[in-house]
Coordinates of C-alpha atoms and ligand atoms in Angstrom, one line a residue:
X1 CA 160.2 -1.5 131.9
X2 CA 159.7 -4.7 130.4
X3 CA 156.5 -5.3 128.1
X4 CA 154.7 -8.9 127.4
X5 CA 152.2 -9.0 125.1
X6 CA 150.0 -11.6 124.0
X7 CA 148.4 -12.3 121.0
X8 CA 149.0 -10.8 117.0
X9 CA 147.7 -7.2 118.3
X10 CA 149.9 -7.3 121.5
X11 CA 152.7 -8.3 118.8
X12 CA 152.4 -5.6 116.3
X13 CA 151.8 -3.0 119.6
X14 CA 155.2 -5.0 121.4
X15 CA 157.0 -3.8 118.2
X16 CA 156.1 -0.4 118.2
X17 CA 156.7 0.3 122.0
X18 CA 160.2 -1.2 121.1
X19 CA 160.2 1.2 117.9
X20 CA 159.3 4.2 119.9
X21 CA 161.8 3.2 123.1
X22 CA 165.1 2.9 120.3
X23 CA 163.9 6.6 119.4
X24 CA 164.0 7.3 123.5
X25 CA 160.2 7.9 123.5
X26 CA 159.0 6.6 126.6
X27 CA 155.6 4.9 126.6
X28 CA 154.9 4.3 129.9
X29 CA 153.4 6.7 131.2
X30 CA 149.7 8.1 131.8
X31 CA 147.7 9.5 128.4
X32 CA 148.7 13.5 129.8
X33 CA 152.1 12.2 130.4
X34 CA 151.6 13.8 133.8
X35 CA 152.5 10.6 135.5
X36 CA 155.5 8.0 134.6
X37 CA 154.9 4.5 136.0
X38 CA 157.5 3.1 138.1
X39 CA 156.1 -0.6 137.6
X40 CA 159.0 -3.0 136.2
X41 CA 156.8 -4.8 134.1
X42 CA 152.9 -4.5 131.9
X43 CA 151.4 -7.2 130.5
X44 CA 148.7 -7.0 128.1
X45 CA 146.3 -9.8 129.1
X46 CA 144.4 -11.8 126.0
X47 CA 142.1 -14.4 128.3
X48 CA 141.3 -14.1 131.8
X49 CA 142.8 -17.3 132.2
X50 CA 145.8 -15.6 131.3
X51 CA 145.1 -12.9 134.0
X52 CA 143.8 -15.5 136.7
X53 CA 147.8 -16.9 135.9
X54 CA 149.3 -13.7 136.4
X55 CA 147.8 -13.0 139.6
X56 CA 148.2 -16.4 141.0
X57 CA 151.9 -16.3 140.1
X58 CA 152.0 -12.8 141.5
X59 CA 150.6 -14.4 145.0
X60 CA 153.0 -17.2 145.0
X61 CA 156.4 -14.6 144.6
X62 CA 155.0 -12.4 147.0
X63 CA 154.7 -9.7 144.7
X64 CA 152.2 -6.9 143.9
X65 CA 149.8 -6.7 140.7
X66 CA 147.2 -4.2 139.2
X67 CA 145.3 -3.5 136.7
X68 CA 145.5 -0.5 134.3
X69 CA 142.9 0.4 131.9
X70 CA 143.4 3.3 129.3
X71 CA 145.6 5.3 131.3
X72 CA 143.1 8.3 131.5
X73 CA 144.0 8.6 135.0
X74 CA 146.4 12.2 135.8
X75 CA 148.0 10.9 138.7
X76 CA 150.2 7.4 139.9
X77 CA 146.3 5.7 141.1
X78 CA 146.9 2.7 138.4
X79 CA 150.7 2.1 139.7
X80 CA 152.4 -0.5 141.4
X81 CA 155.8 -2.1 142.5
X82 CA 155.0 -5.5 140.8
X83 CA 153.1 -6.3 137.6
X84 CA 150.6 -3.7 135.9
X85 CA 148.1 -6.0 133.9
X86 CA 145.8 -4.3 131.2
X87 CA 142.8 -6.5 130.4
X88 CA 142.3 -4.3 127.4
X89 CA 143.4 -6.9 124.4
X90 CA 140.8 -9.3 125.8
X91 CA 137.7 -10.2 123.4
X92 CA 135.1 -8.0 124.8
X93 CA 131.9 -10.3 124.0
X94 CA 129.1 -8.6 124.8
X95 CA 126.1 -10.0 125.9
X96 CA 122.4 -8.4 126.1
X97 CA 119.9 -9.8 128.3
X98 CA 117.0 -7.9 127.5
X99 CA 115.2 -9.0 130.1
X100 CA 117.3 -7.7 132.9
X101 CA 118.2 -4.9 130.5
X102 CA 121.9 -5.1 131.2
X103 CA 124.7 -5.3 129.3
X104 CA 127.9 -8.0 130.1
X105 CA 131.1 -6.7 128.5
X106 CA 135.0 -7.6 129.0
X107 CA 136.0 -4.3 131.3
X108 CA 138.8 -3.0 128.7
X109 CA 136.3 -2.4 126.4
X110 CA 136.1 1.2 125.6
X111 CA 132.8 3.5 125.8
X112 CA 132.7 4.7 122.7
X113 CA 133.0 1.0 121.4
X114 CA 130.3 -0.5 123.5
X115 CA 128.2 2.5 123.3
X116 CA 128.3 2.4 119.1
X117 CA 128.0 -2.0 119.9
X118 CA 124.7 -1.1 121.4
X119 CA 123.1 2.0 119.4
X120 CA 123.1 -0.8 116.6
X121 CA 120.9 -3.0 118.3
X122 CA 118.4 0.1 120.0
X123 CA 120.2 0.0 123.3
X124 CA 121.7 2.8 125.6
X125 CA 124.1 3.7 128.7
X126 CA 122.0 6.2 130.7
X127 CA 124.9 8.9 130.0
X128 CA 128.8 8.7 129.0
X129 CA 131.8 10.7 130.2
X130 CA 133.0 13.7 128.1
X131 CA 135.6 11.6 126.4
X132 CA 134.4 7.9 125.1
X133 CA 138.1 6.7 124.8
X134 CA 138.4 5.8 128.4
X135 CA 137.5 1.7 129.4
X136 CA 134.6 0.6 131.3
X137 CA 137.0 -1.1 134.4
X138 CA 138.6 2.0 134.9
X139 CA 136.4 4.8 134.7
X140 CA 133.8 2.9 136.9
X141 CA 136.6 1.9 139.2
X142 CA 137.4 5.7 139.6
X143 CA 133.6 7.0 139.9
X144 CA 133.3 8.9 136.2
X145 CA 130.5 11.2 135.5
X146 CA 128.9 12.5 133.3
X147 CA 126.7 15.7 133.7
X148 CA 122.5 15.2 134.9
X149 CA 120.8 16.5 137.9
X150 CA 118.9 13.2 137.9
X151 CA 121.5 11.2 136.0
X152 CA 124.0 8.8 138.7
X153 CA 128.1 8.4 137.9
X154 CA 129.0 6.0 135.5
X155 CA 129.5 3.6 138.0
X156 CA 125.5 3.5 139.2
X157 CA 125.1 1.5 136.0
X158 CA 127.3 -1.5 137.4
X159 CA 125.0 -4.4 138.2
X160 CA 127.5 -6.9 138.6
X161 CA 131.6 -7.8 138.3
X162 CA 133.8 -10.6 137.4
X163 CA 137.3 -9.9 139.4
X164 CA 140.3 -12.2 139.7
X165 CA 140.4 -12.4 143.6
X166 CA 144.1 -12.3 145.4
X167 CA 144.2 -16.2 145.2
X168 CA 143.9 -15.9 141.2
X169 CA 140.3 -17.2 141.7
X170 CA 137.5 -15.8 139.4
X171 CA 134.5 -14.5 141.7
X172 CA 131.0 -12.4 140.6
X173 CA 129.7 -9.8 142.9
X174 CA 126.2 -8.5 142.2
X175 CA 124.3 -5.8 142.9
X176 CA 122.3 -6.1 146.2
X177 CA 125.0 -8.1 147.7
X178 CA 127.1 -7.8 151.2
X179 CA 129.8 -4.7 150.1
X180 CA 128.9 -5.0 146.4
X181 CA 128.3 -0.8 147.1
X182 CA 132.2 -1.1 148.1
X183 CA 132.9 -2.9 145.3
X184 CA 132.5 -0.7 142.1
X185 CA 134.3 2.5 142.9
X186 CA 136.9 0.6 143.8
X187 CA 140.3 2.0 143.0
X188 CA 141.2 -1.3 141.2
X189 CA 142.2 -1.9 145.6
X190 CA 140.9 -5.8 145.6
X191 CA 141.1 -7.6 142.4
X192 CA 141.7 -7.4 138.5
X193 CA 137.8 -6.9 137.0
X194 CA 137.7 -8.6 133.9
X195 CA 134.2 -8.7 132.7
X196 CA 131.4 -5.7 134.1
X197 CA 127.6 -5.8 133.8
X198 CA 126.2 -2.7 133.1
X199 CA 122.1 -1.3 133.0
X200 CA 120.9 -0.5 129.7
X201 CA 117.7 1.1 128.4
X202 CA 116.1 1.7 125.0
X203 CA 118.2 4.1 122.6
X204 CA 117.2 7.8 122.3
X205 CA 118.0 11.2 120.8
X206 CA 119.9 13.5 122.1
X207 CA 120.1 17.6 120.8
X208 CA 122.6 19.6 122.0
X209 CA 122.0 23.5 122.2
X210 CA 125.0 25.7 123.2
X211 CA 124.8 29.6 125.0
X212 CA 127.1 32.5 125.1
X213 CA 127.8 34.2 127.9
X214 CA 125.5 33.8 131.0
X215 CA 125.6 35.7 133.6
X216 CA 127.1 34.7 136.9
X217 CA 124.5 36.1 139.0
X218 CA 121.6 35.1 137.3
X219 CA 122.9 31.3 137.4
X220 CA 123.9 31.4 141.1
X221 CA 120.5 32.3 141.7
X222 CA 118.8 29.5 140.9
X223 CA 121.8 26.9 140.0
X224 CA 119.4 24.0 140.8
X225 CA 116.7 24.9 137.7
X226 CA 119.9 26.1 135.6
X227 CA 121.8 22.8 136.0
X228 CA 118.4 21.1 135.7
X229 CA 117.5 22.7 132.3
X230 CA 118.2 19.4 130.4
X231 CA 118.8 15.8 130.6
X232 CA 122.5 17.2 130.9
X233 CA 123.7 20.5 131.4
X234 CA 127.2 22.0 131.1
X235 CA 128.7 24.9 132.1
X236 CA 132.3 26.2 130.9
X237 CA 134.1 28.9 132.5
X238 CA 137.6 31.0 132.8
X239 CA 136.5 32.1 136.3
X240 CA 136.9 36.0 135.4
X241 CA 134.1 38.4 134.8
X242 CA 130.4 38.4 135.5
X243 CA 129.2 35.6 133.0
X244 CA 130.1 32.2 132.2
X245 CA 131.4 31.7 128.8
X246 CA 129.5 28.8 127.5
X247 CA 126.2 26.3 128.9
X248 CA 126.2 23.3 127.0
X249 CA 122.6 22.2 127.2
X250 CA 121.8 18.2 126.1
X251 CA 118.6 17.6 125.7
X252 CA 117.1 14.2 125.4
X253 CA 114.2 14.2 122.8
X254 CA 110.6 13.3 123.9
X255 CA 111.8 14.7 127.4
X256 CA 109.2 17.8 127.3
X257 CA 111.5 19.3 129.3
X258 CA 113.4 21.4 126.1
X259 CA 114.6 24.8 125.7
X260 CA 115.6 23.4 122.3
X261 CA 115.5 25.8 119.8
X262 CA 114.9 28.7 122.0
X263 CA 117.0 31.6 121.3
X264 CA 117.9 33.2 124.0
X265 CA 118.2 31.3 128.1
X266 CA 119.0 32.8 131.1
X267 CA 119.9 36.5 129.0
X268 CA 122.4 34.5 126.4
X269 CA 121.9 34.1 122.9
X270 CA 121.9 30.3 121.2
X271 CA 124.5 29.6 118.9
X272 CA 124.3 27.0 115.9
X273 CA 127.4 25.1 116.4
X274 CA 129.6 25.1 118.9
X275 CA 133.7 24.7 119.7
X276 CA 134.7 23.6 122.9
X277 CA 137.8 23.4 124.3
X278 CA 139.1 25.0 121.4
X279 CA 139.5 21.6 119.9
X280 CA 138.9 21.5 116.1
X281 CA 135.4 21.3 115.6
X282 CA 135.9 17.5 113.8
X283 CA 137.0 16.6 116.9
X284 CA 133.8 17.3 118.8
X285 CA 130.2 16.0 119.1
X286 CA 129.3 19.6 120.2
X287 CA 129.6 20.9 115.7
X288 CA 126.1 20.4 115.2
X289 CA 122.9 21.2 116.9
X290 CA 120.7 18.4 115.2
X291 CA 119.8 15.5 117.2
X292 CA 121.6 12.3 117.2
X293 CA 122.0 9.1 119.0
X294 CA 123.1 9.4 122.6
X295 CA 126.6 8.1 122.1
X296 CA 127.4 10.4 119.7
X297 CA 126.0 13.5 121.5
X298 CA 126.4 12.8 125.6
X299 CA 130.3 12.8 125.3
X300 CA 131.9 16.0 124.3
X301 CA 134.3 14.0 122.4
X302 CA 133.9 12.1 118.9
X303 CA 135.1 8.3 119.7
X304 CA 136.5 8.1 115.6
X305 CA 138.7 11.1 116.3
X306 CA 141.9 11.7 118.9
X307 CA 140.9 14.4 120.9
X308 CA 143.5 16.5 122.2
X309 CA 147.6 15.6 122.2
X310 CA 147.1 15.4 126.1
X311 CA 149.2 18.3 127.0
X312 CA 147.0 19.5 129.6
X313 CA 146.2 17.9 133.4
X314 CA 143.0 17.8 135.1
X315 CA 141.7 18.2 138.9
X316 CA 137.7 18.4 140.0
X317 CA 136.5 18.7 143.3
X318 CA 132.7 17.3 144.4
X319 CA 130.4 19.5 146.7
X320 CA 127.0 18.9 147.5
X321 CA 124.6 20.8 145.3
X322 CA 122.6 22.5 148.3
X323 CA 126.3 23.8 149.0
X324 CA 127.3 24.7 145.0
X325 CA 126.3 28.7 145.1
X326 CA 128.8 29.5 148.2
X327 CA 131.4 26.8 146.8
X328 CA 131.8 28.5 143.5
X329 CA 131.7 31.9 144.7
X330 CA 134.1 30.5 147.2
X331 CA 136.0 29.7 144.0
X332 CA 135.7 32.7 141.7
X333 CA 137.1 34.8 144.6
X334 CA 140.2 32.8 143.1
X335 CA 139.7 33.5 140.0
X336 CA 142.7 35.7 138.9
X337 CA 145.2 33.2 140.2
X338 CA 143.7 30.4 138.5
X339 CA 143.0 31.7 135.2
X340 CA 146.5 32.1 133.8
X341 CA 146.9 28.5 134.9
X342 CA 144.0 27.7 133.1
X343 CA 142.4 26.2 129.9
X344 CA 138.7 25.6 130.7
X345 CA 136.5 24.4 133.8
X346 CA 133.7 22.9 133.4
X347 CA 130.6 22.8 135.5
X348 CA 128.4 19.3 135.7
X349 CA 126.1 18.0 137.9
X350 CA 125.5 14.4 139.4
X351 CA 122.9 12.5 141.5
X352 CA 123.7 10.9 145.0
X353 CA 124.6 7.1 144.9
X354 CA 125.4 4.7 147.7
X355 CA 128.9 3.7 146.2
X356 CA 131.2 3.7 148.8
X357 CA 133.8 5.9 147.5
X358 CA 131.8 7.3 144.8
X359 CA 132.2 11.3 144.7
X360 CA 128.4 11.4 144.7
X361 CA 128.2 9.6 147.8
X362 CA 124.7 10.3 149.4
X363 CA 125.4 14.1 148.0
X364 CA 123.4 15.4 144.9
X365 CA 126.3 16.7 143.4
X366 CA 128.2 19.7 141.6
X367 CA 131.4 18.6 140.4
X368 CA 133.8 21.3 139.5
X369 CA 136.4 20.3 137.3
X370 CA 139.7 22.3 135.8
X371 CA 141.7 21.5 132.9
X372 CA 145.3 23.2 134.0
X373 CA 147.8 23.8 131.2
X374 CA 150.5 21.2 131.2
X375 CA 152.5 23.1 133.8
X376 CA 152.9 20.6 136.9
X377 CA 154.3 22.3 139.5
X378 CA 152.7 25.4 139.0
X379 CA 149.1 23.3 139.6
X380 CA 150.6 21.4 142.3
X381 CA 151.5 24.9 144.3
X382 CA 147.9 26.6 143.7
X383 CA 145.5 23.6 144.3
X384 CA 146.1 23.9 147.9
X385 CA 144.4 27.3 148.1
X386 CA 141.6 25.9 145.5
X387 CA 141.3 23.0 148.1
X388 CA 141.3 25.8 151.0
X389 CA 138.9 27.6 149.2
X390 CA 136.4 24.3 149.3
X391 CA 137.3 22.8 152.7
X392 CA 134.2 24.1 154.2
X393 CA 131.8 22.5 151.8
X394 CA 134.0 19.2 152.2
X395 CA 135.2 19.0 149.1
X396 CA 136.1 15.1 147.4
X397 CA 138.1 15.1 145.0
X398 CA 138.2 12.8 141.3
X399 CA 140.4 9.9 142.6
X400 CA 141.8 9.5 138.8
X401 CA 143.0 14.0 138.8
X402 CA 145.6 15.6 140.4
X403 CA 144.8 17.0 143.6
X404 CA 146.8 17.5 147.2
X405 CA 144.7 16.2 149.5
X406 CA 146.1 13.7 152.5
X407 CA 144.3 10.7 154.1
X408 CA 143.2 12.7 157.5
X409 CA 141.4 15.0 154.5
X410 CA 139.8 12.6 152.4
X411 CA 138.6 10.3 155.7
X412 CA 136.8 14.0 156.7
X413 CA 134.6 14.1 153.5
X414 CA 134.3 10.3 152.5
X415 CA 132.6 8.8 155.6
X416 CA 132.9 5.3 154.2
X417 CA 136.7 5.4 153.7
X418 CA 137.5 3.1 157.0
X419 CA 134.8 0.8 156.0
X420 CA 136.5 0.6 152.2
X421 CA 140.3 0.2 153.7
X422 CA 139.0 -2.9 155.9
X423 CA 136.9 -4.7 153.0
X424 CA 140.2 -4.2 150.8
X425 CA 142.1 -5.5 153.7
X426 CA 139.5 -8.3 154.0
X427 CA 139.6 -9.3 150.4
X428 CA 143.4 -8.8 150.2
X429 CA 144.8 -9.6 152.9
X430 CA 149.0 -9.3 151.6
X431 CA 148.1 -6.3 150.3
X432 CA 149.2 -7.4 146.5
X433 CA 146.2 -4.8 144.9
X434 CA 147.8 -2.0 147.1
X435 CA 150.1 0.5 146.1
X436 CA 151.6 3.8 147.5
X437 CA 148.6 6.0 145.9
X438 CA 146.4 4.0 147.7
X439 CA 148.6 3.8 151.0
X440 CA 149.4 7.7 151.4
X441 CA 145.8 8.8 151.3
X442 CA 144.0 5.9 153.8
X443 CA 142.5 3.8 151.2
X444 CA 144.9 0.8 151.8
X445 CA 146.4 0.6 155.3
X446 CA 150.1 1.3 155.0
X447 CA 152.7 -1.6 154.0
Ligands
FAD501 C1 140.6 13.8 128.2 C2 140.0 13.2 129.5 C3 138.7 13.4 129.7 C4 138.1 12.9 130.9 N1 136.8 13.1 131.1 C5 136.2 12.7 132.3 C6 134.9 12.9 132.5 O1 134.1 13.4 131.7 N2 134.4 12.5 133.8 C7 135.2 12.0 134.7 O2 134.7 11.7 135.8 N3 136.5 11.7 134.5 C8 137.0 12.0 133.3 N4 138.3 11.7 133.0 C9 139.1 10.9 134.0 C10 138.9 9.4 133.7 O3 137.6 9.1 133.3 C11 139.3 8.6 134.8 O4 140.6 8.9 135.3 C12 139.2 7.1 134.5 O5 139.6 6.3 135.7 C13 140.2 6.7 133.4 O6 139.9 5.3 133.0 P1 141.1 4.4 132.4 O7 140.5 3.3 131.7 O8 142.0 5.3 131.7 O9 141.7 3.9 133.8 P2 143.3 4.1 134.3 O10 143.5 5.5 134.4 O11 144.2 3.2 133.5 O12 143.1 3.4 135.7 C14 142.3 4.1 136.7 C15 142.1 3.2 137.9 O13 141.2 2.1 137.6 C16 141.8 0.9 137.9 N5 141.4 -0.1 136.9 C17 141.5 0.1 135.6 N6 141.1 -1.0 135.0 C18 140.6 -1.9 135.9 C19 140.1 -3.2 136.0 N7 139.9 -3.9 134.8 N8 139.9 -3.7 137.2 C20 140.1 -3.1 138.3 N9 140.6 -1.8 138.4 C21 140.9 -1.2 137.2 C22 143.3 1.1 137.9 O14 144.0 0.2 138.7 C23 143.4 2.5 138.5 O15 143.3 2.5 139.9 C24 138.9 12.2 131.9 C25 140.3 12.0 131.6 C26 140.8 12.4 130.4 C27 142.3 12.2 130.1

């Protein structure tokens, strides 16, 4: 794979994906690893000028182009047979209007950068994902969540986006205009987004109280006031036994809705300080129970830290809340098959949106989420029977995980996939933002 990069930091990174290569370390692949790109060529974008050339050239040749952000993504979503075009190196300038309360950002900015950019000047995201590393263009393009009853995806805070269109033109869409709700969850299907305006409120507190040990029952029988307990609400489990191992409760200060400080909810004791994931405890926000600023309590991850080496590979399925008690009991009856596969799931809630292709999609949501060892095949053969397990409650699954679902599958739970497929179709008509991802599973017609 050839690399061009632009710029002295494109440079110095150039030189060390050449330094690695000589040592036959590959770096082209996903952050897991669980996904090597088959794209002959990445550029690393410094002006979107530079990307408005790209794509335009692109057009001319006849040849396909996307955009890759981070590369938090499990599976081949960001891939293509032409250029891959990461907007990440691009000065992220952002741009307050207090007014409005939004934010305008360059889309490769990362969470953990912007969200730190505005707690200095008394702003806020309403919620982050668990790990702030990931960029702005393409978490919101795949839909990322947090955890809130009341609290949208990631992408409900998009009020506008600048994209490079299939001619290479630069275009806005805004909230509140003609497919703009087709627009955001977007798959990267239509256009490179370069700059992404985002709703921003007043900066607050966050405390974040950890419990051992619930027990199943008594959380299945009211999962809507359990999951509802704070302005975010975690659950972690192995699947096996009669409790859950660990509710991560985040509460925002001056809520009035806080067990805070409470010693004991739902029969499980509190406990000061809490590992998750087994990572080192530097390398979660989760250490401490005093309060802090939201961006450095909502994620589970510290942004000034690398969490994790990656070896691991996610999957999550979304059911409707009013459906989440038969859906995971549906899924615990699984339970010894999954958990040697197994390092953690995690619980976490969602509100319904109106995006398109959003996993929330008109559906107050449970997401239910699984961090497999790094043992490919092994996930690939069982997540049918987890997806067998969930067909009833028409299970969608995180577009950016691994998962085995076909197009006839995903048209049955996300009733606005045709409608999607022909705006993308509409906006790109040569299919250059398509790819075989896209193609196999209905979201881009077949090429
Ligand atoms: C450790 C870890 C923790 C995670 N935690 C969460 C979590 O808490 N919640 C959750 O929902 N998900 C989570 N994810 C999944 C992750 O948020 C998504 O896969 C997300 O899409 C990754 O963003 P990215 O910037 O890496 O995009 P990539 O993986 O590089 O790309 C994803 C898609 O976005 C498109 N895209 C990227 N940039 C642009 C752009 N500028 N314009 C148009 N399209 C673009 C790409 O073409 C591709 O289709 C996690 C992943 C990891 C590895």
């Amino acid at each position: 794979m050839r690399r061009e990069a632009a710029g002295g930091g494109g440079r110095r990174r150039a030189r060390l994906a050449a330094a690695w290569q000589a040592q036959g370390v590959t770096t082209e692949r996903t952050w897991a690893g669980t996904y090597t790109f088959t794209s002959p060529r990445i550029v690393e974008a410094s002006s979107i000028d530079q990307v408005q050339h790209l794509v335009a050239d692109a057009a001319a040749a006849g040849e396909r182009v996307r955009a890759l952000g981070t590369r938090h993504s499990f599976n081949g979503i960001a891939d293509t047979t032409g250029t891959l075009v990461s907007v990440l190196p691009i000065d992220p300038d952002p741009v307050i209007d207090e007014v409005q309360r939004t934010v305008t950002v360059g889309s490769g900015i990362r969470y953990g950068a912007l969200g730190a950019w505005l707690e200095e000047r008394g702003w806020a995201l309403h919620n982050m994902g668990s790990l702030p590393h990931i960029s702005v263009g393409g978490a919101t393009a795949t839909g990322t969540h947090g955890s809130g009853n009341a609290l949208g995806t990631l992408s409900t805070a998009v009020r506008a986006i600048d994209y490079v269109a299939a001619d290479g033109s630069l275009v806005t869409a805004r909230h509140g205009d003609p497919d703009f709700d087709g627009m955001v969850v977007a798959l990267g299907a239509y256009g490179i987004v370069t700059r992404t305006t985002l709703a921003i409120e007043p900066s607050f507190l966050v405390r974040q109280d950890a419990f051992y040990g619930l027990p199943w029952n008594t959380v299945l029988d009211d999962l809507e006031g359990a999951t509802g307990a704070a302005y975010s609400v975690s659950f972690f489990t192995d699947w096996l036994g009669d409790t859950i191992r660990l509710a991560l409760l985040k509460t925002r200060l001056a809520d009035g809705q806080s067990p805070s400080g409470v010693e004991q909810w739902l029969g499980a004791p509190r406990h000061d300080g809490v590992r998750i994931f087994d990572e080192p405890d530097d390398n979660t926000t989760s250490a401490s129970n005093d309060p802090g600023p939201w961006n450095q309590r909502l994620p589970h991850f510290r942004f000034d830290t690398t969490p994790s080496a990656g070896d691991e590979i996610q999957s999550e399925y979304f059911v409707d809340r009013a459906d989440a008690p038969a859906a995971l009991r549906a899924v615990r009856a699984l339970g010894a098959r999954i958990a040697p596969l197994l390092l953690i799931t995690e619980l976490r809630t969602t509100a319904p949106d109106e995006l398109w292709l959003s996993g929330s999609y008109r559906r107050p949501t449970m997401a239910i989420h699984f961090t497999w060892k790094p043992q490919l095949d092994a996930v690939r053969a069982l997540l049918p029977e987890i997806e067998a397990a969930l067909a009833p409650f028409a299970a969608r699954p995180h577009w950016g995980k691994v998962n085995t679902m076909d197009a006839a599958t995903l048209a049955r739970v996300h009733p606005r996939l045709a409608d999607s497929r022909a705006l993308f179709e509409r906006l790109d008509p040569a299919g250059m933002f398509s790819n075989g991802y896209l193609e196999r599973r209905g979201v881009r017609e077949a090429r």
